[in-house]
Tab-separated table of C-alpha atoms in Angstrom:
chain	number	residue	atom	x	y	z
A	137	MET	CA	-68.954	-46.683	82.528
A	138	ARG	CA	-70.326	-43.334	81.498
A	139	PRO	CA	-71.800	-42.412	84.906
A	140	ALA	CA	-68.494	-43.372	86.558
A	141	ALA	CA	-66.479	-41.149	84.201
A	142	ALA	CA	-68.838	-38.229	84.811
A	143	ALA	CA	-68.493	-38.639	88.562
A	144	LEU	CA	-64.680	-38.722	88.329
A	145	ARG	CA	-64.676	-35.564	86.264
A	146	ALA	CA	-66.936	-33.796	88.712
A	147	ALA	CA	-64.462	-34.626	91.499
A	148	ILE	CA	-61.267	-33.516	89.712
A	149	ILE	CA	-62.333	-30.176	88.206
A	150	PRO	CA	-63.305	-28.467	91.493
A	151	ALA	CA	-59.973	-29.624	92.957
A	152	LEU	CA	-58.037	-27.791	90.302
A	153	PHE	CA	-59.668	-24.510	91.281
A	154	SER	CA	-59.289	-24.974	95.012
A	155	CYS	CA	-57.494	-22.472	97.281
A	156	SER	CA	-54.095	-23.890	96.305
A	157	CYS	CA	-54.689	-23.050	92.655
A	158	PRO	CA	-53.009	-19.557	92.667
A	159	LYS	CA	-49.780	-21.086	94.032
A	160	ASN	CA	-49.709	-23.798	91.407
A	161	LEU	CA	-50.645	-21.551	88.528
A	162	ARG	CA	-48.597	-18.430	89.221
A	163	PHE	CA	-47.193	-18.609	85.725
A	164	LEU	CA	-50.628	-17.679	84.405
A	165	GLN	CA	-50.684	-14.353	86.237
A	166	ILE	CA	-50.928	-11.331	83.923
A	167	PRO	CA	-48.469	-8.487	84.507
A	168	SER	CA	-49.766	-5.797	86.815
A	169	LEU	CA	-48.987	-3.217	84.130
A	170	ILE	CA	-51.938	-4.535	82.144
A	171	LEU	CA	-54.277	-5.318	85.019
A	172	SER	CA	-53.732	-2.217	87.149
A	173	PRO	CA	-56.686	0.151	87.153
A	174	ARG	CA	-54.507	3.158	86.364
A	175	SER	CA	-53.027	1.539	83.294
A	176	SER	CA	-56.414	0.397	82.076
A	177	LYS	CA	-57.595	3.987	82.006
A	178	ASN	CA	-54.473	5.297	80.258
A	179	PRO	CA	-52.418	2.376	78.851
A	180	SER	CA	-49.709	4.608	77.393
A	181	SER	CA	-48.909	6.381	80.652
A	182	ARG	CA	-46.558	3.670	81.925
A	183	PHE	CA	-44.697	3.464	78.583
A	184	SER	CA	-44.371	7.215	78.222
A	185	SER	CA	-42.963	7.546	81.715
A	186	PHE	CA	-40.401	4.815	80.940
A	187	PHE	CA	-39.184	6.291	77.629
A	188	SER	CA	-38.955	9.771	79.089
A	189	SER	CA	-36.338	8.620	81.587
A	190	SER	CA	-33.122	10.538	82.050
A	191	ALA	CA	-31.161	7.922	80.051
A	192	LEU	CA	-32.903	8.953	76.819
A	193	ASP	CA	-33.301	12.624	77.607
A	194	SER	CA	-29.564	13.293	77.518
A	195	SER	CA	-28.334	15.215	74.455
A	196	PRO	CA	-25.618	13.762	72.101
A	197	SER	CA	-22.014	14.041	73.223
A	198	PRO	CA	-20.522	17.310	71.904
A	199	PHE	CA	-17.194	15.553	71.248
A	200	MET	CA	-18.859	12.876	69.117
A	201	GLU	CA	-20.902	15.447	67.227
A	202	LYS	CA	-17.847	17.614	66.519
A	203	GLN	CA	-15.813	14.627	65.342
A	204	PHE	CA	-18.407	13.494	62.811
A	205	GLU	CA	-18.957	17.056	61.659
A	206	ASP	CA	-15.212	17.259	60.926
A	207	PHE	CA	-15.443	13.937	59.084
A	208	ARG	CA	-18.309	15.249	56.977
A	209	VAL	CA	-16.316	18.318	55.945
A	210	GLN	CA	-13.211	16.256	55.147
A	211	LEU	CA	-15.144	13.755	53.013
A	212	GLU	CA	-16.866	16.516	51.068
A	213	GLU	CA	-13.548	18.268	50.393
A	214	SER	CA	-11.913	14.967	49.397
A	215	GLY	CA	-14.795	14.152	47.057
A	216	SER	CA	-14.484	17.556	45.401
A	217	VAL	CA	-10.733	17.084	44.853
A	218	ARG	CA	-11.282	13.578	43.492
A	219	ASP	CA	-13.909	14.806	41.026
A	220	ARG	CA	-11.499	17.435	39.686
A	221	ILE	CA	-8.706	14.879	39.352
A	222	ARG	CA	-10.942	12.407	37.547
A	223	ALA	CA	-12.020	15.108	35.107
A	224	VAL	CA	-8.363	15.746	34.205
A	225	ALA	CA	-7.671	11.995	34.040
A	226	SER	CA	-10.508	11.633	31.540
A	227	GLU	CA	-8.863	14.225	29.297
A	228	MET	CA	-5.549	12.404	29.691
A	229	GLU	CA	-7.172	9.198	28.524
A	230	SER	CA	-8.442	10.946	25.398
A	231	ALA	CA	-4.967	12.353	24.674
A	232	THR	CA	-3.254	8.965	25.099
A	233	ARG	CA	-5.856	7.387	22.823
A	234	LEU	CA	-4.963	9.883	20.079
A	235	ILE	CA	-1.233	9.263	20.551
A	236	HIS	CA	-1.795	5.528	20.281
A	237	ALA	CA	-3.839	5.996	17.108
A	238	SER	CA	-0.965	8.010	15.610
A	239	LEU	CA	1.685	5.448	16.570
A	240	LEU	CA	-0.326	2.639	15.020
A	241	LEU	CA	0.542	4.144	11.639
A	242	VAL	CA	4.165	3.074	12.124
A	243	HIS	CA	3.024	-0.522	11.650
A	244	GLN	CA	1.912	0.469	8.151
A	245	SER	CA	5.519	1.337	7.276
A	246	LEU	CA	4.907	5.089	7.226
A	247	PRO	CA	8.038	7.229	7.693
A	248	VAL	CA	8.953	7.448	11.363
A	249	PRO	CA	9.481	11.261	11.335
A	250	GLU	CA	5.952	11.737	10.029
A	251	VAL	CA	4.485	9.493	12.725
A	252	VAL	CA	6.562	11.135	15.449
A	253	GLU	CA	5.526	14.677	14.562
A	254	LYS	CA	1.875	13.743	14.612
A	255	ALA	CA	2.164	12.106	18.034
A	256	LYS	CA	4.195	14.924	19.588
A	257	VAL	CA	1.243	17.283	19.312
A	258	GLN	CA	-0.729	15.223	21.816
A	259	ILE	CA	2.312	14.806	24.063
A	260	GLU	CA	2.252	18.564	24.606
A	261	VAL	CA	-1.422	18.230	25.529
A	262	LEU	CA	-0.489	15.542	28.068
A	263	LYS	CA	2.199	17.798	29.483
A	264	GLY	CA	-0.380	20.511	30.136
A	265	LEU	CA	-2.772	18.045	31.775
A	266	PHE	CA	-0.090	16.796	34.156
A	267	GLY	CA	0.527	20.434	35.021
A	268	ARG	CA	-3.137	20.809	35.943
A	269	LEU	CA	-2.901	17.729	38.175
A	270	ALA	CA	0.119	19.224	39.907
A	271	GLU	CA	-1.826	22.429	40.620
A	272	ILE	CA	-4.702	20.462	42.147
A	273	LEU	CA	-2.370	18.469	44.398
A	274	LYS	CA	-0.685	21.637	45.623
A	275	GLU	CA	-3.941	22.415	47.403
A	276	CYS	CA	-3.657	19.189	49.446
A	277	PRO	CA	0.044	18.655	50.254
A	278	GLY	CA	1.100	15.207	51.359
A	279	GLN	CA	-1.917	13.556	49.684
A	280	TYR	CA	-0.195	12.326	46.480
A	281	TYR	CA	-0.715	8.618	47.091
A	282	ARG	CA	-4.227	9.141	48.421
A	283	TYR	CA	-5.405	10.175	44.950
A	284	HIS	CA	-2.677	8.482	42.894
A	285	GLY	CA	-4.947	5.658	41.776
A	286	ASP	CA	-7.207	8.106	39.928
A	287	TRP	CA	-4.573	8.833	37.247
A	288	ARG	CA	-2.261	5.812	37.553
A	289	ASN	CA	-3.559	3.936	34.477
A	290	GLU	CA	-3.294	7.043	32.293
A	291	THR	CA	0.277	7.643	33.505
A	292	GLN	CA	1.360	4.081	32.712
A	293	THR	CA	-0.158	4.318	29.244
A	294	ALA	CA	1.522	7.679	28.645
A	295	VAL	CA	4.937	6.271	29.633
A	296	SER	CA	4.511	3.291	27.301
A	297	LEU	CA	3.623	5.553	24.367
A	298	ILE	CA	6.367	8.135	24.827
A	299	GLY	CA	8.800	5.272	25.529
A	300	PHE	CA	7.934	3.638	22.197
A	301	LEU	CA	8.123	7.016	20.470
A	302	HIS	CA	11.557	7.656	21.978
A	303	TRP	CA	12.769	4.229	20.848
A	304	LEU	CA	11.576	4.865	17.293
A	305	GLU	CA	13.596	8.081	17.232
A	306	THR	CA	16.767	6.946	18.986
A	307	GLY	CA	16.730	3.151	19.361
A	308	GLU	CA	17.442	3.680	23.059
A	309	LEU	CA	15.514	3.306	26.301
A	310	LEU	CA	13.611	6.292	27.650
A	311	VAL	CA	15.086	6.701	31.142
A	312	HIS	CA	13.026	7.802	34.126
A	313	SER	CA	14.310	11.393	34.229
A	314	GLU	CA	13.657	11.852	30.505
A	315	ALA	CA	10.108	10.560	30.928
A	316	GLU	CA	9.510	13.098	33.700
A	317	GLU	CA	10.879	15.862	31.498
A	318	LYS	CA	8.716	14.940	28.516
A	319	LEU	CA	5.603	14.902	30.737
A	320	GLY	CA	6.545	18.139	32.492
A	321	LEU	CA	6.858	16.515	35.908
A	322	ASN	CA	9.017	17.678	38.791
A	323	ALA	CA	10.430	14.997	41.079
A	324	SER	CA	10.458	17.335	44.101
A	325	GLU	CA	6.789	18.326	43.777
A	326	PHE	CA	4.842	16.064	41.432
A	327	GLY	CA	7.011	13.322	40.027
A	328	LEU	CA	6.658	10.098	38.075
A	329	ASP	CA	6.123	7.081	40.331
A	330	VAL	CA	8.814	4.442	39.714
A	331	GLU	CA	6.323	1.567	39.496
A	332	ASP	CA	4.255	3.494	36.946
A	333	TYR	CA	7.407	4.049	34.881
A	334	LEU	CA	8.375	0.360	35.007
A	335	THR	CA	4.841	-0.794	34.176
A	336	GLY	CA	4.823	1.604	31.220
A	337	LEU	CA	8.014	0.002	29.908
A	338	CYS	CA	6.357	-3.422	30.137
A	339	PHE	CA	3.422	-2.106	28.114
A	340	MET	CA	5.856	-0.685	25.552
A	341	SER	CA	7.468	-4.098	25.013
A	342	ASN	CA	4.079	-5.443	23.889
A	343	GLU	CA	4.275	-3.253	20.760
A	344	LEU	CA	7.700	-4.455	19.638
A	345	PRO	CA	6.894	-7.981	18.332
A	346	ARG	CA	4.181	-6.592	16.066
A	347	TYR	CA	6.521	-3.844	14.890
A	348	VAL	CA	9.221	-6.398	14.049
A	349	VAL	CA	6.858	-8.581	11.997
A	350	ASN	CA	5.552	-5.623	10.007
A	351	GLN	CA	9.044	-4.256	9.380
A	352	VAL	CA	10.281	-7.626	8.089
A	353	THR	CA	7.231	-7.821	5.853
A	354	ALA	CA	8.171	-4.388	4.494
A	355	GLY	CA	11.739	-5.574	3.776
A	356	ASP	CA	13.645	-4.305	6.833
A	357	TYR	CA	15.468	-7.527	7.726
A	358	ASP	CA	17.820	-5.887	10.220
A	359	CYS	CA	14.974	-4.717	12.468
A	360	PRO	CA	14.629	-8.048	14.365
A	361	ARG	CA	18.292	-7.938	15.378
A	362	LYS	CA	18.041	-4.397	16.761
A	363	VAL	CA	14.791	-5.048	18.615
A	364	LEU	CA	16.073	-8.356	19.992
A	365	LYS	CA	19.177	-6.689	21.426
A	366	PHE	CA	17.102	-3.914	22.995
A	367	LEU	CA	14.539	-6.277	24.522
A	368	THR	CA	17.233	-8.639	25.799
A	369	ASP	CA	18.990	-5.790	27.590
A	370	LEU	CA	15.715	-4.499	29.000
A	371	HIS	CA	14.657	-7.938	30.220
A	372	ALA	CA	18.045	-8.500	31.856
A	373	SER	CA	17.813	-5.121	33.596
A	374	PHE	CA	14.369	-5.927	34.969
A	375	ARG	CA	15.737	-9.159	36.423
A	376	MET	CA	17.905	-7.081	38.736
A	377	LEU	CA	14.737	-5.965	40.541
A	378	ASN	CA	13.178	-7.926	43.374
A	379	LEU	CA	9.590	-7.721	42.170
A	380	ARG	CA	6.745	-8.945	44.343
A	381	ASN	CA	3.726	-10.935	43.228
A	382	ASP	CA	1.742	-7.917	42.093
A	383	PHE	CA	0.588	-6.287	38.863
A	384	LEU	CA	4.097	-5.140	37.891
A	385	ARG	CA	5.488	-8.655	38.325
A	386	LYS	CA	2.766	-10.069	36.077
A	387	LYS	CA	3.520	-7.493	33.374
A	388	PHE	CA	7.235	-8.262	33.598
A	389	ASP	CA	6.504	-11.978	33.229
A	390	GLY	CA	4.730	-11.118	29.985
A	391	MET	CA	7.882	-9.452	28.633
A	392	LYS	CA	9.589	-12.823	28.175
A	393	TYR	CA	6.886	-13.810	25.682
A	394	ASP	CA	7.520	-10.598	23.718
A	395	LEU	CA	11.205	-11.468	23.726
A	396	ARG	CA	10.511	-15.013	22.548
A	397	ARG	CA	8.374	-13.806	19.635
A	398	VAL	CA	11.096	-11.433	18.480
A	399	GLU	CA	13.672	-14.231	18.775
A	400	GLU	CA	11.575	-16.455	16.550
A	401	VAL	CA	11.388	-13.762	13.868
A	402	TYR	CA	15.122	-13.095	14.127
A	403	TYR	CA	16.062	-16.790	13.803
A	404	ASP	CA	13.684	-17.220	10.885
A	405	VAL	CA	15.197	-14.262	9.049
A	406	LYS	CA	18.727	-15.426	9.787
A	407	ILE	CA	18.108	-19.022	8.683
A	408	ARG	CA	16.703	-17.765	5.403
A	409	GLY	CA	19.836	-15.698	4.855
A	410	LEU	CA	17.937	-12.419	4.798
A	411	THR	CA	19.985	-10.562	7.425
A	412	ALA	CA	22.089	-7.608	6.398
A	413	LYS	CA	25.737	-8.284	5.617
A	414	GLY	CA	26.989	-6.333	8.578
A	415	SER	CA	24.882	-8.382	10.985
A	416	ALA	CA	25.046	-11.790	9.295
A	417	GLU	CA	27.973	-12.872	11.415
A	418	GLU	CA	26.424	-11.675	14.661
A	419	SER	CA	24.898	-14.304	16.883
A	420	ALA	CA	21.607	-13.781	18.630
A	421	PRO	CA	21.809	-12.374	22.144
A	422	SER	CA	21.513	-14.999	24.852
């Protein structure tokens, strides 16, 4: 068997390399770029001639270059304006933090005039900071809402604080125009955004249940009635608005829980017979 296999092999192998072999094995041919004598002497010559073609030698489009140069300038200017606005917003945050710290003293049954005077000092600081924001935005007219998000949170907090302060003084709602006046804003140039004002009022309502509980603890049994009437009117007014499913709507939904907590305190005080004589016959607002 072995001699027969060797003979068969000797017959097949020469046949594979016969004259028909190049036609059958064309797929084994090596590209002429590698085998050509010229490329073997200087292998990079073919590649360099290809990459130096006219398609890659053309310079960038002047229109494209000018457009992106304009973009670069605009982004740098916008970044500079945003940095200045954020620096002012940081100072506004510090001022609102001090106002909040002052208003917290009202929960300790300190006299309201004393608390108000202490908080008003920082309100003047806020007024000056809003003036600085207005000066910055004068340099880029028509860009109010482009940068609005950089001071929106501070504005909402400021409205909630001055709204609570105004209620402590008057027992009434701080209306939009009064809020603009207290913050030194001008509706025609740099005004108070309506949604920021409404969100600030929702934040303000969060302080009222705690205030009611502390006032009842201190012996002011008529406070729940007054706060309940105010919150009921405010909640009913908000229901006139067609609010979307956004942040403001969520904050408004939270107001009903503030109202419910105040109602519970009011009913508890009334059931115990602790309401003032003038308000004992009054029923709770619906």
